[in-house]
Short mmCIF file of C-alpha atoms in Angstrom, two decimals:
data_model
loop_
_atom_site.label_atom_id
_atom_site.label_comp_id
_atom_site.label_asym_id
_atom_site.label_seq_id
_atom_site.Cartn_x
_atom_site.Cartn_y
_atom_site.Cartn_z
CA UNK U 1 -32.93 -44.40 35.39
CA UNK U 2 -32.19 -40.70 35.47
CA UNK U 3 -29.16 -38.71 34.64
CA UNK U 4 -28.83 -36.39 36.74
CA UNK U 5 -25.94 -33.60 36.07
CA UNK U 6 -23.17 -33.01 33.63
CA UNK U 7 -19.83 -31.49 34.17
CA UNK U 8 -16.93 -30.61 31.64
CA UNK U 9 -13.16 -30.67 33.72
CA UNK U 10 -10.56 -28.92 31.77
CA UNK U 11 -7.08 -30.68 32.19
CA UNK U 12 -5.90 -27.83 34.57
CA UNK U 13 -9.09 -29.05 37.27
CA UNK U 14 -11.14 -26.20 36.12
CA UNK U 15 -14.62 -26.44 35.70
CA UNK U 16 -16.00 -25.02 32.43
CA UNK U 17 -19.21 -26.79 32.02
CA UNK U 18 -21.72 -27.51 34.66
CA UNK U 19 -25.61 -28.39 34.21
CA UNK U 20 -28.36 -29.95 35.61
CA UNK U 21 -31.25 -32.15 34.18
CA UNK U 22 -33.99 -33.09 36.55
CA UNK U 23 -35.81 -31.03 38.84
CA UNK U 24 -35.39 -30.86 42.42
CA UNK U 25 -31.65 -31.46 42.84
CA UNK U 26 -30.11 -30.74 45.95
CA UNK U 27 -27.94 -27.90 44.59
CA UNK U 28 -24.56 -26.37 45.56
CA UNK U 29 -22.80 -22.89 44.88
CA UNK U 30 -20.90 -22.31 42.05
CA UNK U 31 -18.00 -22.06 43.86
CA UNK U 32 -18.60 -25.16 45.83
CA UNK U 33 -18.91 -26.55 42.24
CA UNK U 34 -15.37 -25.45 41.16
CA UNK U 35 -13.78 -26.42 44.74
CA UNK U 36 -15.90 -30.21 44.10
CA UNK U 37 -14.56 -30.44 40.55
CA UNK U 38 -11.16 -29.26 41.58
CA UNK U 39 -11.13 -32.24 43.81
CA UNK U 40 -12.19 -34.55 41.71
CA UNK U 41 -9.27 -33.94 39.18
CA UNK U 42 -7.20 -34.49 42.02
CA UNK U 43 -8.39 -38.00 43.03
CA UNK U 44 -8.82 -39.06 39.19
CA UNK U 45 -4.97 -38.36 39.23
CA UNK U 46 -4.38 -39.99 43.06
CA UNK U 47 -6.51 -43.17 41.47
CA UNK U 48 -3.90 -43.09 37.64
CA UNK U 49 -1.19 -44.12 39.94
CA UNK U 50 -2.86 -46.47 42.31
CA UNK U 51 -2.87 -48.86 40.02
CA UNK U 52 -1.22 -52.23 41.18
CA UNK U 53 -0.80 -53.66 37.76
CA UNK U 54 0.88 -51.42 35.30
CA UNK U 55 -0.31 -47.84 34.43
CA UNK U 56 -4.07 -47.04 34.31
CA UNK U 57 -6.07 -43.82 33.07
CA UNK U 58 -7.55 -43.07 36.50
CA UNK U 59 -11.27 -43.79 37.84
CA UNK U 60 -13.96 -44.17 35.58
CA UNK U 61 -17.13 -44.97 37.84
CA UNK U 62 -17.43 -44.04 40.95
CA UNK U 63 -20.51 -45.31 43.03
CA UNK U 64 -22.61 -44.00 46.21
CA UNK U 65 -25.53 -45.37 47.76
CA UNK U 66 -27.66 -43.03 45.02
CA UNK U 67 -25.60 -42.14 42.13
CA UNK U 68 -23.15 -43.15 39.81
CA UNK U 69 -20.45 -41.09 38.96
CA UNK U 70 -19.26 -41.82 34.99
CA UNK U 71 -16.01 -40.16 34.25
CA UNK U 72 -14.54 -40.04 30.44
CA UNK U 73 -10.82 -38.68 30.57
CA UNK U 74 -10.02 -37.74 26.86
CA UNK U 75 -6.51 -38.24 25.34
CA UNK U 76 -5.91 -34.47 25.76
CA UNK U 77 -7.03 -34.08 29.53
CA UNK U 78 -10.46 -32.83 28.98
CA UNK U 79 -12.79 -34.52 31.61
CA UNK U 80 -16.46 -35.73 31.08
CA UNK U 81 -18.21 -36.50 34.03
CA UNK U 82 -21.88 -37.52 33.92
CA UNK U 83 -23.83 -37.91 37.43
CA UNK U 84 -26.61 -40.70 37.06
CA UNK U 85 -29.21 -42.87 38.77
CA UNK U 86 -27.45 -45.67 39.80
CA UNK U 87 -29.81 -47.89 37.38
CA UNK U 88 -29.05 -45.78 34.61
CA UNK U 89 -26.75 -47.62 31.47
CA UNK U 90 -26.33 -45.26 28.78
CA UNK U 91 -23.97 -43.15 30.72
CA UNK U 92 -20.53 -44.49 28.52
CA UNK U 93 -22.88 -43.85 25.60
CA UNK U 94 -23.99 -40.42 26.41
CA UNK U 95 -20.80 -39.68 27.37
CA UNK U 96 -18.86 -40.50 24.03
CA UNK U 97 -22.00 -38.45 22.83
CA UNK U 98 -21.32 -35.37 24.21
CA UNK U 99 -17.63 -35.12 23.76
CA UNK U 100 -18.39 -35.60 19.69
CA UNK U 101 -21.02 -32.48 20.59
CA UNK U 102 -17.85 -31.05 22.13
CA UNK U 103 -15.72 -31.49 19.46
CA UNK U 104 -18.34 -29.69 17.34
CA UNK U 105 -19.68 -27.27 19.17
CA UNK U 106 -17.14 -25.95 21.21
CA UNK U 107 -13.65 -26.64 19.87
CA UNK U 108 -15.00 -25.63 16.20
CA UNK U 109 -15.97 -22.60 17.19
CA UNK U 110 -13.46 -19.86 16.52
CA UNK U 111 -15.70 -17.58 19.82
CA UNK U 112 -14.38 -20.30 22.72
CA UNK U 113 -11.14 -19.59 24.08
CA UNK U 114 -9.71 -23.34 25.24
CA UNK U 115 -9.86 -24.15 28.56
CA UNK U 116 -11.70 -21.30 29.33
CA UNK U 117 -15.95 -21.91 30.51
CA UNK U 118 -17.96 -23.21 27.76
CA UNK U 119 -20.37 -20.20 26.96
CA UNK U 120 -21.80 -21.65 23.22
CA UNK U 121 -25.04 -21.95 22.47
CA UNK U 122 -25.01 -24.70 19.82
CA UNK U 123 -23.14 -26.81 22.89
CA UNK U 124 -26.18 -26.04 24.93
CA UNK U 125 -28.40 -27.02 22.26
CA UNK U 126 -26.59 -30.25 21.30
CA UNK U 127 -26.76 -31.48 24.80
CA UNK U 128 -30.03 -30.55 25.18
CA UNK U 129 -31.16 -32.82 22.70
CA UNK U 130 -28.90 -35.26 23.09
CA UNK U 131 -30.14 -35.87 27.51
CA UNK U 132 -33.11 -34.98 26.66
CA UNK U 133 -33.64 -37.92 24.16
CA UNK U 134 -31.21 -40.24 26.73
CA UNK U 135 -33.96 -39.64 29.79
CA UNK U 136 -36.77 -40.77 27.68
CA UNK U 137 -35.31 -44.10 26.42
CA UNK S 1 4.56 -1.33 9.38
CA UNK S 2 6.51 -4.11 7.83
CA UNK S 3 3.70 -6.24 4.86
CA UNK S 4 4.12 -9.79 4.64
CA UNK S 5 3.15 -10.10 0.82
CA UNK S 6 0.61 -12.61 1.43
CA UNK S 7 -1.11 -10.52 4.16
CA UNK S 8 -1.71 -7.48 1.68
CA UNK S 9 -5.23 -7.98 0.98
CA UNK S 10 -5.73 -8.07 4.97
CA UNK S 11 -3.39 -4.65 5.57
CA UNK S 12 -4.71 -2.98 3.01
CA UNK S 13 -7.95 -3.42 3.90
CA UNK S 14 -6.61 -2.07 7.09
CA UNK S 15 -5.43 0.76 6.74
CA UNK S 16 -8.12 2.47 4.64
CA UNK S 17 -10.63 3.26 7.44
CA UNK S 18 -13.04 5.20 5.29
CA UNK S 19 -15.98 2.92 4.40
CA UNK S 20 -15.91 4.21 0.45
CA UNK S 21 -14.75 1.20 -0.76
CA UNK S 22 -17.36 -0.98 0.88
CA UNK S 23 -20.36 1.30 -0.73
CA UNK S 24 -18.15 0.18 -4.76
CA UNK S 25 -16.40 -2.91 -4.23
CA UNK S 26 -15.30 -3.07 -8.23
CA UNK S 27 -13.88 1.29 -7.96
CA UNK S 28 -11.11 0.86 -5.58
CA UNK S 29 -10.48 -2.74 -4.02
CA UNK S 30 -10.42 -4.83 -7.26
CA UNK S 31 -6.37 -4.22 -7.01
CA UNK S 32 -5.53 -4.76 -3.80
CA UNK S 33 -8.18 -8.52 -4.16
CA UNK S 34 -6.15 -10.26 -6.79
CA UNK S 35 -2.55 -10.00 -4.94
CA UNK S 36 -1.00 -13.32 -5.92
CA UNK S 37 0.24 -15.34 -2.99
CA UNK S 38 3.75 -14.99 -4.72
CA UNK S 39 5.72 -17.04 -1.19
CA UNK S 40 4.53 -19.61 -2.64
CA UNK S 41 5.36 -19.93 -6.36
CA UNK S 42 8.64 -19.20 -6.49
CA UNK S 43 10.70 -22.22 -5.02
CA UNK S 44 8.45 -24.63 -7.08
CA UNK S 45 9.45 -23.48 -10.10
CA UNK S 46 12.98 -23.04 -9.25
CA UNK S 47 14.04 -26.54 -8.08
CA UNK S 48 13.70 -29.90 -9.84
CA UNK S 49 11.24 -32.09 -8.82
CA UNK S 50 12.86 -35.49 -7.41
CA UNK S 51 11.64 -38.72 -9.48
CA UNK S 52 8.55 -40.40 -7.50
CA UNK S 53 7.24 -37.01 -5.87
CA UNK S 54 3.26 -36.00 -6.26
CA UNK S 55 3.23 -33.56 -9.05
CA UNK S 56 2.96 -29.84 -7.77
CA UNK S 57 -0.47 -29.08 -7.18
CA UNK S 58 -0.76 -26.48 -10.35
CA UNK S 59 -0.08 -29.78 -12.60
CA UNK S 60 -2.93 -31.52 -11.49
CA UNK S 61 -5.50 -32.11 -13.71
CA UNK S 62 -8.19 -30.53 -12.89
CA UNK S 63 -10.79 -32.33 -14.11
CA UNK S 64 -9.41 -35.36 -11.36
CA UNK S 65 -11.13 -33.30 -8.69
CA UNK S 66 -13.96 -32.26 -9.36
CA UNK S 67 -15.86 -34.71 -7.55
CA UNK S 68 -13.46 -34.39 -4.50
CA UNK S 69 -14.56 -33.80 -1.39
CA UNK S 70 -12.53 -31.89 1.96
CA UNK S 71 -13.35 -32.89 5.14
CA UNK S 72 -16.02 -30.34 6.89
CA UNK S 73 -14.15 -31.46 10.20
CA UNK S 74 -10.79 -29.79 8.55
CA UNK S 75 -12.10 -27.02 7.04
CA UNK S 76 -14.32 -26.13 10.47
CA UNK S 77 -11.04 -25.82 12.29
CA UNK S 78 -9.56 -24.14 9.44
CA UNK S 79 -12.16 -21.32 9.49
CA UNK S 80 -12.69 -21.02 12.60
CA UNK S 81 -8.59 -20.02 12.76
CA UNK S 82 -9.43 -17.28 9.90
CA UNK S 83 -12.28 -16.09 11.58
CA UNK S 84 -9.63 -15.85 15.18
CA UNK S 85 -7.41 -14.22 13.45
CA UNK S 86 -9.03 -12.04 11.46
CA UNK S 87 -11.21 -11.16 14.61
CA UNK S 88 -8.11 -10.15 16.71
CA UNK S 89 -7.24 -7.37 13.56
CA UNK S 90 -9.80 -5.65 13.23
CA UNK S 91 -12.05 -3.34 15.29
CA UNK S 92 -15.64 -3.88 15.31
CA UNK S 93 -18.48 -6.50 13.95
CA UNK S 94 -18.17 -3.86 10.45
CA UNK S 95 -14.77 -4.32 9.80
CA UNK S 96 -14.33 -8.05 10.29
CA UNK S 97 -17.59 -8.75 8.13
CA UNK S 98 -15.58 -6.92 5.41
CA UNK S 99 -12.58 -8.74 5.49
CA UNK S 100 -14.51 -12.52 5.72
CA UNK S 101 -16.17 -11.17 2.44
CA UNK S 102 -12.64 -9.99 1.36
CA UNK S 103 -11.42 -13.17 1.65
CA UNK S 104 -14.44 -15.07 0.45
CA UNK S 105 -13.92 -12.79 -2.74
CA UNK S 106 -10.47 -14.75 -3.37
CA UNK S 107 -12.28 -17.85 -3.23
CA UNK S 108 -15.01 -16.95 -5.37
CA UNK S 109 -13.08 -15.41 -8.31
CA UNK S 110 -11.27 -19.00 -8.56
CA UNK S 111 -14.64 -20.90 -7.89
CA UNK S 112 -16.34 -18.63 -11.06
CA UNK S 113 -12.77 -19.51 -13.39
CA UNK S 114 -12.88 -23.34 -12.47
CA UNK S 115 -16.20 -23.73 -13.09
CA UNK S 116 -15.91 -21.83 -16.52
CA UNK S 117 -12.89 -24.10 -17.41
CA UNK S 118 -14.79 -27.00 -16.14
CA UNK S 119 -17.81 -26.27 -17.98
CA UNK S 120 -16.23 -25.47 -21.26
CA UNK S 121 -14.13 -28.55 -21.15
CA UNK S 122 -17.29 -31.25 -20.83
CA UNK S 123 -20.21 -30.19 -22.20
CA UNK S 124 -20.28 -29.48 -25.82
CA UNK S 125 -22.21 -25.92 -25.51
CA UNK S 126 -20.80 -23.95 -23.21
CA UNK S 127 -22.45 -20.70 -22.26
CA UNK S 128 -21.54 -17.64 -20.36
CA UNK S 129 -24.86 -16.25 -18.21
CA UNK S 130 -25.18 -13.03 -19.38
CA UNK S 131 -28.63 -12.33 -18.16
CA UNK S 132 -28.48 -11.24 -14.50
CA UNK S 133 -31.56 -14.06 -13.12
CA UNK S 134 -29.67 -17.06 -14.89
CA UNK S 135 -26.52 -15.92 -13.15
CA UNK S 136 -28.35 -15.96 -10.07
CA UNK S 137 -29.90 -19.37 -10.74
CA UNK S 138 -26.40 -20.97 -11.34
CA UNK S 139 -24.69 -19.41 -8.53
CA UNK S 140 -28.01 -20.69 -6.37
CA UNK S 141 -26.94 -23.95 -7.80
CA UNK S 142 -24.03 -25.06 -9.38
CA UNK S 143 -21.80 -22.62 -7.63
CA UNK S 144 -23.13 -23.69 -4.09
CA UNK S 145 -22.97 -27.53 -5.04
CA UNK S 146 -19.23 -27.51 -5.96
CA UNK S 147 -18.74 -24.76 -2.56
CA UNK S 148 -20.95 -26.77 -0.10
CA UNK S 149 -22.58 -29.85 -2.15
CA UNK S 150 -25.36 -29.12 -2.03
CA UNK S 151 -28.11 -26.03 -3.93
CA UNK S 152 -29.05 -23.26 -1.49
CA UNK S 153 -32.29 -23.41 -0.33
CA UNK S 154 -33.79 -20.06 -1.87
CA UNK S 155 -33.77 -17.57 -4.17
CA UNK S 156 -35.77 -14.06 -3.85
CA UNK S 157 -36.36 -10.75 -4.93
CA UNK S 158 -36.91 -7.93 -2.49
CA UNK S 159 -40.49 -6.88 -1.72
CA UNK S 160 -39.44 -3.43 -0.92
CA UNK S 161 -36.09 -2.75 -3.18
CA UNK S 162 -35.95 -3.11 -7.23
CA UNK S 163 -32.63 -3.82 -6.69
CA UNK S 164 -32.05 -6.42 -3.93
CA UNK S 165 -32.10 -10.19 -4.59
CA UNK S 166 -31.61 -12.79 -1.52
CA UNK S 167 -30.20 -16.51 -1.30
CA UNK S 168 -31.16 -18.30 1.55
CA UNK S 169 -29.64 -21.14 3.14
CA UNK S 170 -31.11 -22.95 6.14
CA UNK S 171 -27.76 -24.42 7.34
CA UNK S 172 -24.89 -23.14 5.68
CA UNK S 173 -21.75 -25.65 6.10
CA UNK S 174 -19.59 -23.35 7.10
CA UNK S 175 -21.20 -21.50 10.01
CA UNK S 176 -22.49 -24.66 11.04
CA UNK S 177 -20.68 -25.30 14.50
CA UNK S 178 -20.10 -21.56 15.07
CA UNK S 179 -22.12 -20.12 18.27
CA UNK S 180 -21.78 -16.20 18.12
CA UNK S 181 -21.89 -14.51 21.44
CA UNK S 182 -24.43 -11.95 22.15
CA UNK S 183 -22.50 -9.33 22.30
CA UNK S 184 -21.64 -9.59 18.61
CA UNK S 185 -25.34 -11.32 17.64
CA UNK S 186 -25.40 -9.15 14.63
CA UNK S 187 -22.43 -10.82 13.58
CA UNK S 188 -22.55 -13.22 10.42
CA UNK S 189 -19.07 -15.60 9.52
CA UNK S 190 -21.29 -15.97 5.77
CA UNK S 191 -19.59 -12.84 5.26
CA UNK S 192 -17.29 -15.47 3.82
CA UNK S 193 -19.97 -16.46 1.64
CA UNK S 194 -20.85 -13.41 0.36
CA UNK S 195 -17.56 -12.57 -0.76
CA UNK S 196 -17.59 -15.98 -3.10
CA UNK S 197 -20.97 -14.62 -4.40
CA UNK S 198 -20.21 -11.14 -5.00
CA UNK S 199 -16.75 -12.01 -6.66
CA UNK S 200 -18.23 -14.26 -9.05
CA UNK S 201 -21.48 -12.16 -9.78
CA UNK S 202 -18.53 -9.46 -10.48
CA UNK S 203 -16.53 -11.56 -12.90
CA UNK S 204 -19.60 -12.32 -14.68
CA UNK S 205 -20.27 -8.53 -15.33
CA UNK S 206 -22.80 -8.21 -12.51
CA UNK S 207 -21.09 -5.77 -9.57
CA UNK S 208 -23.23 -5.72 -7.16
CA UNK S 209 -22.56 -5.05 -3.03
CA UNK S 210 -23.34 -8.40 -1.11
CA UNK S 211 -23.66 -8.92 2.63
CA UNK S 212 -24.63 -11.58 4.99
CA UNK S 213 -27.41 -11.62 7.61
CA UNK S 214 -28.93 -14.19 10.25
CA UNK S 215 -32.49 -14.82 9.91
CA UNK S 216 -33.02 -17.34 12.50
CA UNK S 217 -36.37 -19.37 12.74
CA UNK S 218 -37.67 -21.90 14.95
CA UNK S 219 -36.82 -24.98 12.86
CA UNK S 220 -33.37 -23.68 11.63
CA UNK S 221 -31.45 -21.49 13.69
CA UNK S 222 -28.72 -21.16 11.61
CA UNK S 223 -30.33 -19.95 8.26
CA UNK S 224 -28.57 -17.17 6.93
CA UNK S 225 -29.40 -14.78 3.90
CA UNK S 226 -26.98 -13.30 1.45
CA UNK S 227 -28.26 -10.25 0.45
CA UNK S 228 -27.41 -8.84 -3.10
CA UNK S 229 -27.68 -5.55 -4.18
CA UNK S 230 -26.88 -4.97 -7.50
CA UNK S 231 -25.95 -2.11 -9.08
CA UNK S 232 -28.09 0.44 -11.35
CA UNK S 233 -26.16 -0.13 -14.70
CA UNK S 234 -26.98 -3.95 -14.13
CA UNK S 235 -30.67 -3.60 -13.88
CA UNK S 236 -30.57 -0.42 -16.27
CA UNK S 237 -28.79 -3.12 -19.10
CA UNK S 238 -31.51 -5.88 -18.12
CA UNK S 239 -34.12 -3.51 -19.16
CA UNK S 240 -32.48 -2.73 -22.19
CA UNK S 241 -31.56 -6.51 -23.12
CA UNK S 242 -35.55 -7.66 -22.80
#
């Protein structure tokens, strides 16, 4: 049970939050990081509309042979996407968890500019606690 | 430059570039602070009020709300919008500190009346602090309870200066969810805060020249001191009350 990155999706596909939390990650380029997310947004939308019975909000897990892929889409576009062991159960939790740190942290803050890359400490710090305390459970 | 009536406390504060006024709050700014937000007034009293409304909110009792509480949530958002907007007026880290305080002076003139009123109305010996450490002591208390619910977490006297008394408070309410970047670190929103303080140290006959400062530690990043430095006919009258 690990979890392994966490990435915040603006509702334009931007990336404005991306961070790791185990060692030893294989790790990409920032821009291969925005280009990924970027993507991502795009199938979350191709998957709303698949949807053979009525509407649907898009993808919420996606699975490989060694993650998990938890995605929270919030009522105003905002994407949470948590990459975890695939073993790993908390991730709905956590991820409820850290848009409340969201809410606090970033929106509340009259120094963040909306939709623009998350540059706040206290977000930092609320996550920080709030993964760190989720790994050792 | 056209004034919205309601902004004149902001403009004003504007225009006069000189720092003079900062160095005597009560000499020059005491007339520009108490600008009544006059927009508002007049259509209440003008047209009758239709049969079921709420009463206006001047007819409230007061007494109804004292225990009532505003959502921190709200008044987050709320602030961090005043601290936006003031931020996109003014010039530098100097300048927006003094017009947080400016506004937190509006606040605290009311806060220092209610609590009179409030005071005088329940208990049956009400008293005025007229010595400048009990003043201190209520605004460490009662005036942060009924601001923030809770007392600050410290009250000192400079080691160095006569003159200079602090409050602390670990994690002020209001600064709570606010990151400053680095490029402003010596930026503190309890400018807000020290505006309350100094207006009601002022209306209780203490002027004095109070600022806010970050004094981070390792178990509470956000504490914050409000630095008060009073002025020399204040202590000069203490030493002649004793």
């Amino acid at each position: 049970m690990a979890i392994f990155g966490l990435w915040v999706i603006n509702k334009a596909g931007g990336l404005v939050y991306q961070r790791d939390f185990a060692d030893g990650l294989a790790q990409l380029t920032s821009n291969e990081y925005l280009v990924l997310a970027g993507t991502l947004h795009g199938i979350h939308a191709i998957t709303s509309r698949l949807s053979p019975t009525g509407s649907s909000s898009g993808a919420q897990v996606i699975e490989g042979e060694t993650f998990k892929m938890t995605i929270l889409l919030t009522v105003t576009g905002t994407k949470f996407v948590l990459l975890t062991s695939l073993t790993e159960m908390t991730a709905d939790t956590v991820l409820q968890k850290v848009y409340e740190a969201y809410a606090d942290a970033v929106m509340k803050n009259p120094f963040h500019t909306p939709e623009m890359p998350i540059r706040s400490e206290g977000f930092d710090t609320r996550i920080t606690t709030l993964i760190g305390t989720g790994q050792s459970s | 430059m056209s004034q919205h009536p309601r902004f004149s406390v902001l403009s004003s504060s504007s225009l006069s570039s000189d720092h003079s006024h900062v160095q005597s709050p009560t000499a020059t700014s005491t007339t520009s602070r108490f600008s009544l937000p006059s927009v508002n007034t007049t259509p209440t009293s003008t047209t009758p009020k239709p049969p079921g409304q709420r009463p206006n909110i001047y007819d409230r009792p007061l007494n109804k709300t004292r225990t009532a509480e505003v959502s921190a949530s709200a008044f987050a958002f709320l602030f961090s919008e005043v601290v936006q907007y003031t931020q996109k007026r003014v010039a530098g880290i100097n300048d927006l500190e003094r017009r947080l305080n400016t506004l937190g002076y509006r606040i605290g003139s009311r806060v220092l009346e209610l609590q009179t009123w409030r005071t005088e109305s329940s208990s049956k010996a009400p008293k005025r602090e007229t010595r400048f450490l009990q003043a201190l002591m209520s605004i460490h208390t009662h005036v942060w309870r009924s601001c923030f619910g809770k007392p600050a977490d410290g009250l000192e006297k400079s080691v160095e200066n006569d003159d200079e008394y602090m409050i602390v408070d670990n994690d002020p309410p209001i600064t709570r969810n606010i990151s400053v970047p680095r490029d402003l670190s010596s930026l503190s929103c309890s400018s807000f805060t020290a505006g309350i303080v100094e207006a009601v140290l002022d209306g209780l006959g203490f002027p004095a020249r109070v600022t806010a400062h970050n004094t981070p530690t390792a178990q509470y990043p956000g504490r914050t001191v409000i630095l008060i430095k009073v002025e020399k006919s204040v202590l000069e009258r203490e030493e002649a009350l004793k």
